[in-house]
C-alpha cells in the first residue's frame, strides 16, 4: 500500500509502481506524479546524468513537428500516447497557429486522460480518449475521432515517445499500418523513439531501468524505427536525433545529439 495517495488520485490507480507518463511529467516539471515516480526519476538521473535534457528535447521536437504540420496545411491531429498535459500541448501549439485545428488525444494512462479531460472541457475542437495504441480499431471507430477528424482530409498522426513502450509481441508495425491505411494522401506521421544505438557506451542499467514500471522500455535501432514508418516518405532531414530535426538555432543541437537517445522523424503519406 502506498504511503502517499493525493486526494486527486482515484483509488483504482496504482501509485506504487512508477509509470512512464508520470515520470515524464516529473522531468518536465509537472505536478501529476507520485512519490514512486519521483524516486524512479531521481534514480534514473543518477544512472544517466542529464537524462532530463532528453525529455525536454523530445518535447521541443514535438513542438517543431506540430508547427511543421500546420505550416504544411494540416488542420487535424490524432496524438496517440499524448501524455499528461503540460506546457506546449499539441492543441495549444496548433490552435495558436490556426484556431480551427482539431485534436484527438489518446493515452492508456488514467491520470493522463483525466487531466486532459479537465483541460479540454471548454475546447470544442479537442477531445481525449482512454485507449491503447495496440487497439487501432477501438481508436479509429471511437466517438471523438468520428466527431473531430475527417479522413478525407490530410491529418497528422502522432506517436511521440510512445512506440518504445510497445513491445514487438504487440506487433506495433501492424498497428501503425492499420492507422496509416485510412489516412488521406499528404497525411503526416510524426514519430520519436528512444534508442541507445548512437551511444558509444550505454550507462549500466540505463536500458533496463524501466523494466519494473508499468511501461517497460524497448530500445530500437534506426533501421527498426524506419520499418515502423514503412509506407511514408520521410521529409528532410529524415530520421535523426531529435535535436537535429529542423532545429530553430544551430546551438540547440549540442555537441553530442546521439547522447539524447531519442530519434525523431516526420513521414508523409504519398
Ligand atoms: C513519454 S510520454 C510522451 C508524451 C507525449 N507524446 C510527448 O512526447 O510529449 C509517453 C506516453 O505514452 C503513453 N503510453 C505508453 N504506452 C501506451 C500505449 N500502449 N497506448 C497508449 N498510450 C501509451 C504513456 O501513458 C505516456 O503518457
CSV table of N, CA and C in Angstrom, one decimal, residues 41-193:
chain,number,residue,atom,x,y,z
A,41,UNK,N,12.5,8.6,-11.1
A,41,UNK,CA,13.2,9.6,-11.9
A,41,UNK,C,14.5,10.0,-11.4
A,42,UNK,N,14.6,10.2,-10.1
A,42,UNK,CA,15.9,10.6,-9.5
A,42,UNK,C,16.9,9.5,-9.6
A,43,UNK,N,16.5,8.2,-9.5
A,43,UNK,CA,17.5,7.1,-9.7
A,43,UNK,C,17.9,7.1,-11.1
A,44,UNK,N,17.0,7.4,-12.0
A,44,UNK,CA,17.4,7.5,-13.5
A,44,UNK,C,18.4,8.5,-13.7
A,45,UNK,N,18.2,9.7,-13.0
A,45,UNK,CA,19.2,10.8,-13.2
A,45,UNK,C,20.6,10.4,-12.6
A,46,UNK,N,20.6,9.5,-11.6
A,46,UNK,CA,21.9,9.1,-11.1
A,46,UNK,C,22.6,8.2,-12.1
A,47,UNK,N,21.8,7.3,-12.8
A,47,UNK,CA,22.4,6.4,-13.8
A,47,UNK,C,22.8,7.2,-15.1
A,48,UNK,N,21.9,8.1,-15.5
A,48,UNK,CA,22.1,8.9,-16.8
A,48,UNK,C,22.0,10.4,-16.4
A,49,UNK,N,23.1,10.9,-16.0
A,49,UNK,CA,23.1,12.4,-15.6
A,49,UNK,C,22.6,13.2,-16.9
A,50,UNK,N,21.8,14.1,-16.6
A,50,UNK,CA,21.2,15.0,-17.7
A,50,UNK,C,20.1,14.3,-18.5
A,51,UNK,N,19.6,13.2,-18.1
A,51,UNK,CA,18.6,12.5,-18.9
A,51,UNK,C,17.3,13.4,-19.0
A,52,UNK,N,17.2,14.3,-18.1
A,52,UNK,CA,16.1,15.3,-18.2
A,52,UNK,C,16.2,16.1,-19.5
A,53,UNK,N,17.4,16.3,-19.9
A,53,UNK,CA,17.6,17.0,-21.2
A,53,UNK,C,16.9,16.3,-22.4
A,54,UNK,N,17.0,15.0,-22.3
A,54,UNK,CA,16.4,14.2,-23.4
A,54,UNK,C,14.9,14.4,-23.4
A,55,UNK,N,14.3,14.4,-22.2
A,55,UNK,CA,12.8,14.6,-22.2
A,55,UNK,C,12.4,15.9,-22.7
A,56,UNK,N,13.2,16.9,-22.4
A,56,UNK,CA,12.9,18.3,-22.9
A,56,UNK,C,13.1,18.4,-24.4
A,57,UNK,N,14.2,17.7,-24.8
A,57,UNK,CA,14.5,17.7,-26.3
A,57,UNK,C,13.4,17.1,-27.1
A,58,UNK,N,12.8,16.0,-26.5
A,58,UNK,CA,11.7,15.3,-27.1
A,58,UNK,C,10.5,16.2,-27.3
A,59,UNK,N,10.2,16.9,-26.1
A,59,UNK,CA,9.1,17.8,-26.1
A,59,UNK,C,9.3,19.0,-27.1
A,60,UNK,N,10.5,19.4,-27.3
A,60,UNK,CA,10.8,20.5,-28.2
A,60,UNK,C,10.6,20.0,-29.7
A,61,UNK,N,11.0,18.7,-29.9
A,61,UNK,CA,10.8,18.1,-31.2
A,61,UNK,C,9.3,18.1,-31.5
A,62,UNK,N,8.5,17.7,-30.5
A,62,UNK,CA,7.1,17.6,-30.7
A,62,UNK,C,6.5,18.9,-31.2
A,63,UNK,N,7.0,20.0,-30.5
A,63,UNK,CA,6.5,21.3,-30.9
A,63,UNK,C,6.9,21.7,-32.3
A,64,UNK,N,8.1,21.5,-32.7
A,64,UNK,CA,8.6,21.8,-34.0
A,64,UNK,C,7.9,21.0,-35.1
A,65,UNK,N,7.6,19.7,-34.8
A,65,UNK,CA,6.9,18.8,-35.7
A,65,UNK,C,5.5,19.3,-35.9
A,66,UNK,N,4.8,19.7,-34.8
A,66,UNK,CA,3.4,20.1,-35.0
A,66,UNK,C,3.4,21.4,-35.8
A,67,UNK,N,4.3,22.3,-35.5
A,67,UNK,CA,4.4,23.6,-36.3
A,67,UNK,C,4.6,23.3,-37.8
A,68,UNK,N,5.5,22.3,-38.0
A,68,UNK,CA,5.8,21.9,-39.4
A,68,UNK,C,4.5,21.4,-40.1
A,69,UNK,N,3.7,20.6,-39.4
A,69,UNK,CA,2.5,20.0,-39.9
A,69,UNK,C,1.5,21.2,-40.2
A,70,UNK,N,1.3,22.1,-39.3
A,70,UNK,CA,0.4,23.2,-39.5
A,70,UNK,C,0.8,24.0,-40.7
A,71,UNK,N,2.1,24.3,-40.8
A,71,UNK,CA,2.7,25.0,-42.0
A,71,UNK,C,2.4,24.3,-43.3
A,72,UNK,N,2.4,22.9,-43.2
A,72,UNK,CA,2.1,22.1,-44.4
A,72,UNK,C,0.6,22.0,-44.7
A,73,UNK,N,-0.2,22.7,-43.9
A,73,UNK,CA,-1.6,22.8,-44.2
A,73,UNK,C,-2.5,21.8,-43.4
A,74,UNK,N,-1.9,21.0,-42.5
A,74,UNK,CA,-2.6,20.1,-41.7
A,74,UNK,C,-3.4,20.8,-40.7
A,75,UNK,N,-4.7,20.4,-40.5
A,75,UNK,CA,-5.6,21.1,-39.5
A,75,UNK,C,-6.2,20.1,-38.5
A,76,UNK,N,-5.7,18.8,-38.6
A,76,UNK,CA,-6.3,17.8,-37.7
A,76,UNK,C,-5.2,16.8,-37.2
A,77,UNK,N,-5.3,16.4,-35.9
A,77,UNK,CA,-4.2,15.7,-35.3
A,77,UNK,C,-4.8,14.5,-34.5
A,78,UNK,N,-4.2,13.4,-34.6
A,78,UNK,CA,-4.5,12.2,-33.8
A,78,UNK,C,-3.2,11.9,-33.1
A,79,UNK,N,-3.2,12.2,-31.8
A,79,UNK,CA,-2.0,12.1,-31.0
A,79,UNK,C,-2.1,11.0,-30.0
A,80,UNK,N,-1.4,9.9,-30.3
A,80,UNK,CA,-1.5,8.6,-29.5
A,80,UNK,C,-0.3,8.5,-28.6
A,81,UNK,N,-0.6,8.3,-27.3
A,81,UNK,CA,0.4,8.4,-26.3
A,81,UNK,C,0.7,9.8,-26.0
A,82,UNK,N,-0.4,10.6,-25.8
A,82,UNK,CA,-0.2,12.0,-25.7
A,82,UNK,C,0.3,12.5,-24.4
A,83,UNK,N,0.2,11.7,-23.3
A,83,UNK,CA,0.8,12.1,-22.0
A,83,UNK,C,-0.1,13.0,-21.2
A,84,UNK,N,0.5,13.3,-20.0
A,84,UNK,CA,-0.2,14.2,-19.1
A,84,UNK,C,0.0,15.6,-19.6
A,85,UNK,N,-1.1,16.4,-19.7
A,85,UNK,CA,-0.9,17.7,-20.3
A,85,UNK,C,0.1,18.6,-19.6
A,86,UNK,N,0.9,19.2,-20.3
A,86,UNK,CA,1.9,20.1,-19.7
A,86,UNK,C,2.1,21.3,-20.7
A,87,UNK,N,3.0,22.1,-20.4
A,87,UNK,CA,3.2,23.3,-21.3
A,87,UNK,C,3.5,22.8,-22.7
A,88,UNK,N,2.8,23.4,-23.6
A,88,UNK,CA,3.0,23.1,-25.1
A,88,UNK,C,2.3,21.9,-25.5
A,89,UNK,N,1.0,21.7,-25.2
A,89,UNK,CA,0.3,20.6,-25.7
A,89,UNK,C,0.0,20.8,-27.2
A,90,UNK,N,-0.3,19.7,-27.9
A,90,UNK,CA,-0.5,19.8,-29.3
A,90,UNK,C,-1.6,20.8,-29.7
A,91,UNK,N,-2.7,20.8,-29.0
A,91,UNK,CA,-3.8,21.7,-29.4
A,91,UNK,C,-3.4,23.1,-29.2
A,92,UNK,N,-2.6,23.4,-28.1
A,92,UNK,CA,-2.2,24.8,-27.9
A,92,UNK,C,-1.3,25.3,-29.0
A,93,UNK,N,-0.3,24.4,-29.4
A,93,UNK,CA,0.6,24.8,-30.5
A,93,UNK,C,-0.1,25.0,-31.8
A,94,UNK,N,-1.0,24.0,-32.1
A,94,UNK,CA,-1.7,24.0,-33.4
A,94,UNK,C,-2.7,25.1,-33.5
A,95,UNK,N,-3.5,25.2,-32.4
A,95,UNK,CA,-4.6,26.2,-32.4
A,95,UNK,C,-4.1,27.7,-32.3
A,96,UNK,N,-2.9,27.8,-31.8
A,96,UNK,CA,-2.3,29.2,-31.7
A,96,UNK,C,-2.0,29.6,-33.2
A,97,UNK,N,-1.6,28.6,-34.0
A,97,UNK,CA,-1.2,28.9,-35.4
A,97,UNK,C,-2.5,29.0,-36.3
A,98,UNK,N,-3.4,28.1,-36.0
A,98,UNK,CA,-4.6,28.0,-36.8
A,98,UNK,C,-5.7,27.5,-35.9
A,99,UNK,N,-6.6,28.5,-35.4
A,99,UNK,CA,-7.6,28.2,-34.3
A,99,UNK,C,-8.5,27.0,-34.7
A,100,UNK,N,-8.7,26.8,-36.0
A,100,UNK,CA,-9.7,25.8,-36.4
A,100,UNK,C,-9.1,24.3,-36.3
A,101,UNK,N,-7.8,24.2,-35.9
A,101,UNK,CA,-7.2,22.9,-35.8
A,101,UNK,C,-8.0,22.0,-34.8
A,102,UNK,N,-8.2,20.7,-35.1
A,102,UNK,CA,-8.9,19.8,-34.3
A,102,UNK,C,-7.9,18.7,-33.8
A,103,UNK,N,-8.0,18.3,-32.6
A,103,UNK,CA,-7.1,17.3,-32.0
A,103,UNK,C,-7.8,16.3,-31.2
A,104,UNK,N,-7.4,15.0,-31.4
A,104,UNK,CA,-7.9,13.9,-30.5
A,104,UNK,C,-6.7,13.3,-29.9
A,105,UNK,N,-6.7,13.4,-28.6
A,105,UNK,CA,-5.6,12.8,-27.8
A,105,UNK,C,-6.0,11.4,-27.3
A,106,UNK,N,-5.0,10.5,-27.3
A,106,UNK,CA,-5.3,9.1,-26.8
A,106,UNK,C,-4.1,8.7,-25.9
A,107,UNK,N,-4.5,8.2,-24.7
A,107,UNK,CA,-3.5,7.6,-23.8
A,107,UNK,C,-4.1,6.5,-23.1
A,108,UNK,N,-3.2,5.6,-22.6
A,108,UNK,CA,-3.8,4.4,-21.8
A,108,UNK,C,-3.5,4.6,-20.3
A,109,UNK,N,-3.1,5.8,-19.9
A,109,UNK,CA,-2.8,6.0,-18.5
A,109,UNK,C,-3.9,6.9,-18.0
A,110,UNK,N,-4.6,6.4,-16.9
A,110,UNK,CA,-5.8,7.2,-16.5
A,110,UNK,C,-5.6,8.6,-16.0
A,111,UNK,N,-4.4,8.8,-15.4
A,111,UNK,CA,-4.2,10.2,-14.9
A,111,UNK,C,-4.0,11.2,-16.1
A,112,UNK,N,-3.3,10.7,-17.1
A,112,UNK,CA,-3.1,11.5,-18.3
A,112,UNK,C,-4.5,11.8,-18.9
A,113,UNK,N,-5.4,10.8,-19.0
A,113,UNK,CA,-6.7,11.0,-19.6
A,113,UNK,C,-7.5,12.0,-18.7
A,114,UNK,N,-7.5,11.8,-17.4
A,114,UNK,CA,-8.3,12.6,-16.5
A,114,UNK,C,-7.9,14.1,-16.6
A,115,UNK,N,-6.6,14.3,-16.6
A,115,UNK,CA,-6.1,15.7,-16.7
A,115,UNK,C,-6.4,16.3,-18.1
A,116,UNK,N,-6.3,15.5,-19.1
A,116,UNK,CA,-6.6,16.0,-20.4
A,116,UNK,C,-8.1,16.4,-20.5
A,117,UNK,N,-8.9,15.6,-19.9
A,117,UNK,CA,-10.4,15.9,-19.9
A,117,UNK,C,-10.6,17.2,-19.3
A,118,UNK,N,-10.0,17.5,-18.1
A,118,UNK,CA,-10.2,18.7,-17.4
A,118,UNK,C,-9.7,19.9,-18.2
A,119,UNK,N,-8.6,19.8,-18.8
A,119,UNK,CA,-8.0,20.9,-19.6
A,119,UNK,C,-8.8,21.2,-20.9
A,120,UNK,N,-9.4,20.1,-21.4
A,120,UNK,CA,-10.1,20.3,-22.7
A,120,UNK,C,-11.6,20.6,-22.5
A,121,UNK,N,-12.1,20.7,-21.3
A,121,UNK,CA,-13.6,20.8,-21.0
A,121,UNK,C,-14.2,21.9,-21.9
A,122,UNK,N,-13.5,23.0,-22.1
A,122,UNK,CA,-14.1,24.1,-22.8
A,122,UNK,C,-13.6,24.2,-24.2
A,123,UNK,N,-12.9,23.2,-24.7
A,123,UNK,CA,-12.4,23.3,-26.1
A,123,UNK,C,-13.2,22.4,-27.0
A,124,UNK,N,-14.0,23.0,-27.8
A,124,UNK,CA,-14.9,22.1,-28.7
A,124,UNK,C,-14.1,21.4,-29.7
A,125,UNK,N,-12.9,21.8,-30.0
A,125,UNK,CA,-12.1,21.3,-31.1
A,125,UNK,C,-11.1,20.3,-30.7
A,126,UNK,N,-11.2,19.8,-29.4
A,126,UNK,CA,-10.2,18.8,-28.9
A,126,UNK,C,-10.9,17.9,-27.9
A,127,UNK,N,-10.4,16.7,-27.9
A,127,UNK,CA,-11.0,15.7,-27.0
A,127,UNK,C,-9.9,14.6,-26.7
A,128,UNK,N,-10.2,13.8,-25.7
A,128,UNK,CA,-9.3,12.8,-25.3
A,128,UNK,C,-10.0,11.5,-25.1
A,129,UNK,N,-9.3,10.4,-25.4
A,129,UNK,CA,-9.8,9.1,-25.4
A,129,UNK,C,-8.9,8.2,-24.6
A,130,UNK,N,-9.5,7.4,-23.7
A,130,UNK,CA,-8.7,6.4,-22.9
A,130,UNK,C,-8.6,5.1,-23.7
A,131,UNK,N,-7.5,4.8,-24.3
A,131,UNK,CA,-7.4,3.6,-25.2
A,131,UNK,C,-5.9,3.3,-25.4
A,132,UNK,N,-5.7,2.1,-25.9
A,132,UNK,CA,-4.3,1.6,-26.1
A,132,UNK,C,-3.9,1.7,-27.5
A,133,UNK,N,-2.7,2.1,-27.8
A,133,UNK,CA,-2.2,2.2,-29.2
A,133,UNK,C,-2.4,0.9,-29.9
A,134,UNK,N,-2.2,-0.2,-29.2
A,134,UNK,CA,-2.3,-1.5,-29.8
A,134,UNK,C,-3.7,-2.0,-30.1
A,135,UNK,N,-4.7,-1.1,-30.0
A,135,UNK,CA,-6.1,-1.4,-30.3
A,135,UNK,C,-6.6,-0.4,-31.3
A,136,UNK,N,-6.1,-0.4,-32.5
A,136,UNK,CA,-6.4,0.6,-33.5
A,136,UNK,C,-7.9,0.7,-33.8
A,137,UNK,N,-8.6,-0.4,-33.9
A,137,UNK,CA,-10.0,-0.4,-34.3
A,137,UNK,C,-10.8,0.4,-33.3
A,138,UNK,N,-10.5,0.2,-32.0
A,138,UNK,CA,-11.2,1.0,-30.9
A,138,UNK,C,-11.0,2.5,-31.1
A,139,UNK,N,-9.8,2.8,-31.4
A,139,UNK,CA,-9.4,4.3,-31.5
A,139,UNK,C,-10.0,4.8,-32.8
A,140,UNK,N,-9.9,4.1,-33.9
A,140,UNK,CA,-10.4,4.7,-35.2
A,140,UNK,C,-11.9,4.7,-35.2
A,141,UNK,N,-12.5,3.8,-34.5
A,141,UNK,CA,-14.0,3.8,-34.5
A,141,UNK,C,-14.6,4.6,-33.4
A,142,UNK,N,-13.8,5.3,-32.6
A,142,UNK,CA,-14.3,6.0,-31.4
A,142,UNK,C,-15.1,7.2,-31.7
A,143,UNK,N,-15.9,7.6,-30.8
A,143,UNK,CA,-16.8,8.8,-30.9
A,143,UNK,C,-16.0,10.1,-31.1
A,144,UNK,N,-14.9,10.4,-30.3
A,144,UNK,CA,-14.1,11.6,-30.6
A,144,UNK,C,-13.5,11.7,-32.0
A,145,UNK,N,-13.0,10.5,-32.4
A,145,UNK,CA,-12.4,10.5,-33.8
A,145,UNK,C,-13.5,10.8,-34.8
A,146,UNK,N,-14.7,10.2,-34.7
A,146,UNK,CA,-15.8,10.4,-35.6
A,146,UNK,C,-16.2,11.9,-35.6
A,147,UNK,N,-16.2,12.5,-34.4
A,147,UNK,CA,-16.7,13.8,-34.3
A,147,UNK,C,-15.7,14.9,-34.8
A,148,UNK,N,-14.4,14.6,-34.6
A,148,UNK,CA,-13.4,15.7,-34.8
A,148,UNK,C,-12.5,15.5,-36.1
A,149,UNK,N,-12.4,14.2,-36.5
A,149,UNK,CA,-11.5,14.0,-37.6
A,149,UNK,C,-12.2,13.6,-38.9
A,150,UNK,N,-11.6,14.1,-40.0
A,150,UNK,CA,-12.2,13.9,-41.3
A,150,UNK,C,-11.1,13.1,-42.2
A,151,UNK,N,-11.4,11.8,-42.4
A,151,UNK,CA,-10.4,11.0,-43.1
A,151,UNK,C,-10.3,11.3,-44.6
A,152,UNK,N,-11.1,12.2,-45.1
A,152,UNK,CA,-11.0,12.7,-46.5
A,152,UNK,C,-9.9,13.8,-46.6
A,153,UNK,N,-9.5,14.3,-45.5
A,153,UNK,CA,-8.5,15.4,-45.5
A,153,UNK,C,-7.3,14.9,-44.8
A,154,UNK,N,-6.1,15.5,-45.2
A,154,UNK,CA,-4.9,15.0,-44.6
A,154,UNK,C,-4.9,15.3,-43.1
A,155,UNK,N,-4.3,14.4,-42.3
A,155,UNK,CA,-4.2,14.7,-40.9
A,155,UNK,C,-2.8,14.3,-40.4
A,156,UNK,N,-2.4,14.7,-39.2
A,156,UNK,CA,-1.2,14.3,-38.6
A,156,UNK,C,-1.5,13.2,-37.6
A,157,UNK,N,-0.8,12.1,-37.7
A,157,UNK,CA,-0.8,11.0,-36.8
A,157,UNK,C,0.5,11.1,-35.9
A,158,UNK,N,0.3,11.3,-34.6
A,158,UNK,CA,1.5,11.5,-33.8
A,158,UNK,C,1.7,10.3,-32.9
A,159,UNK,N,2.9,9.7,-32.9
A,159,UNK,CA,3.3,8.7,-31.9
A,159,UNK,C,4.7,9.2,-31.4
A,160,UNK,N,4.6,10.1,-30.5
A,160,UNK,CA,5.8,10.7,-30.0
A,160,UNK,C,6.2,10.2,-28.6
A,161,UNK,N,7.4,9.5,-28.6
A,161,UNK,CA,7.9,8.9,-27.4
A,161,UNK,C,6.9,7.9,-26.8
A,162,UNK,N,6.3,7.1,-27.6
A,162,UNK,CA,5.4,6.1,-27.1
A,162,UNK,C,5.7,4.7,-27.7
A,163,UNK,N,6.2,4.6,-29.0
A,163,UNK,CA,6.3,3.3,-29.6
A,163,UNK,C,7.4,2.5,-28.8
A,164,UNK,N,8.3,3.2,-28.1
A,164,UNK,CA,9.3,2.4,-27.4
A,164,UNK,C,8.7,1.8,-26.1
A,165,UNK,N,7.4,2.0,-25.9
A,165,UNK,CA,6.8,1.3,-24.8
A,165,UNK,C,5.9,0.1,-25.4
A,166,UNK,N,5.9,-0.1,-26.7
A,166,UNK,CA,5.1,-1.1,-27.3
A,166,UNK,C,6.0,-2.2,-27.8
A,167,UNK,N,6.0,-3.4,-27.1
A,167,UNK,CA,6.9,-4.5,-27.5
A,167,UNK,C,6.6,-5.1,-28.8
A,168,UNK,N,7.6,-5.8,-29.4
A,168,UNK,CA,7.4,-6.5,-30.7
A,168,UNK,C,6.2,-7.5,-30.6
A,169,UNK,N,6.0,-8.1,-29.4
A,169,UNK,CA,5.0,-9.1,-29.2
A,169,UNK,C,3.6,-8.4,-29.4
A,170,UNK,N,3.5,-7.1,-29.3
A,170,UNK,CA,2.2,-6.4,-29.6
A,170,UNK,C,2.1,-6.0,-31.0
A,171,UNK,N,3.1,-6.3,-31.8
A,171,UNK,CA,3.2,-6.0,-33.3
A,171,UNK,C,2.8,-4.6,-33.6
A,172,UNK,N,3.7,-3.6,-33.1
A,172,UNK,CA,3.5,-2.2,-33.4
A,172,UNK,C,3.4,-1.9,-34.9
A,173,UNK,N,4.2,-2.7,-35.7
A,173,UNK,CA,4.2,-2.4,-37.1
A,173,UNK,C,2.8,-2.6,-37.7
A,174,UNK,N,2.1,-3.7,-37.3
A,174,UNK,CA,0.8,-3.9,-37.8
A,174,UNK,C,-0.2,-2.8,-37.3
A,175,UNK,N,0.0,-2.4,-36.1
A,175,UNK,CA,-0.9,-1.3,-35.6
A,175,UNK,C,-0.7,0.0,-36.4
A,176,UNK,N,0.6,0.3,-36.6
A,176,UNK,CA,0.9,1.5,-37.4
A,176,UNK,C,0.3,1.4,-38.8
A,177,UNK,N,0.5,0.3,-39.4
A,177,UNK,CA,-0.1,0.1,-40.8
A,177,UNK,C,-1.6,0.3,-40.8
A,178,UNK,N,-2.2,-0.2,-39.7
A,178,UNK,CA,-3.7,-0.1,-39.6
A,178,UNK,C,-4.1,1.4,-39.5
A,179,UNK,N,-3.3,2.2,-38.7
A,179,UNK,CA,-3.6,3.6,-38.6
A,179,UNK,C,-3.4,4.4,-39.9
A,180,UNK,N,-2.3,4.0,-40.6
A,180,UNK,CA,-2.0,4.7,-41.8
A,180,UNK,C,-2.9,4.5,-42.9
A,181,UNK,N,-3.5,3.3,-43.0
A,181,UNK,CA,-4.3,2.8,-44.1
A,181,UNK,C,-5.4,3.8,-44.5
A,182,UNK,N,-6.3,4.3,-43.5
A,182,UNK,CA,-7.4,5.1,-43.9
A,182,UNK,C,-7.0,6.6,-44.1
A,183,UNK,N,-5.7,7.0,-43.8
A,183,UNK,CA,-5.4,8.4,-43.9
A,183,UNK,C,-5.3,8.9,-45.3
A,184,UNK,N,-5.7,10.1,-45.5
A,184,UNK,CA,-5.7,10.7,-46.9
A,184,UNK,C,-4.2,11.0,-47.3
A,185,UNK,N,-4.0,11.0,-48.6
A,185,UNK,CA,-2.7,11.4,-49.1
A,185,UNK,C,-2.3,12.7,-48.5
A,186,UNK,N,-1.0,12.9,-48.3
A,186,UNK,CA,-0.4,14.1,-47.7
A,186,UNK,C,-0.6,14.1,-46.2
A,187,UNK,N,-1.1,13.1,-45.6
A,187,UNK,CA,-1.1,13.0,-44.1
A,187,UNK,C,0.3,12.8,-43.6
A,188,UNK,N,0.6,13.3,-42.4
A,188,UNK,CA,1.9,13.2,-41.9
A,188,UNK,C,1.9,12.3,-40.6
A,189,UNK,N,3.0,11.6,-40.5
A,189,UNK,CA,3.2,10.6,-39.4
A,189,UNK,C,4.4,11.1,-38.6
A,190,UNK,N,4.2,11.6,-37.4
A,190,UNK,CA,5.2,12.2,-36.5
A,190,UNK,C,5.6,11.1,-35.5
A,191,UNK,N,6.9,10.8,-35.5
A,191,UNK,CA,7.4,9.7,-34.6
A,191,UNK,C,8.6,10.2,-33.9
A,192,UNK,N,8.7,9.9,-32.6
A,192,UNK,CA,10.0,9.9,-31.9
A,192,UNK,C,10.1,8.6,-31.1
A,193,UNK,N,11.4,8.1,-31.0
A,193,UNK,CA,11.6,6.8,-30.4
A,193,UNK,C,12.9,6.7,-29.7
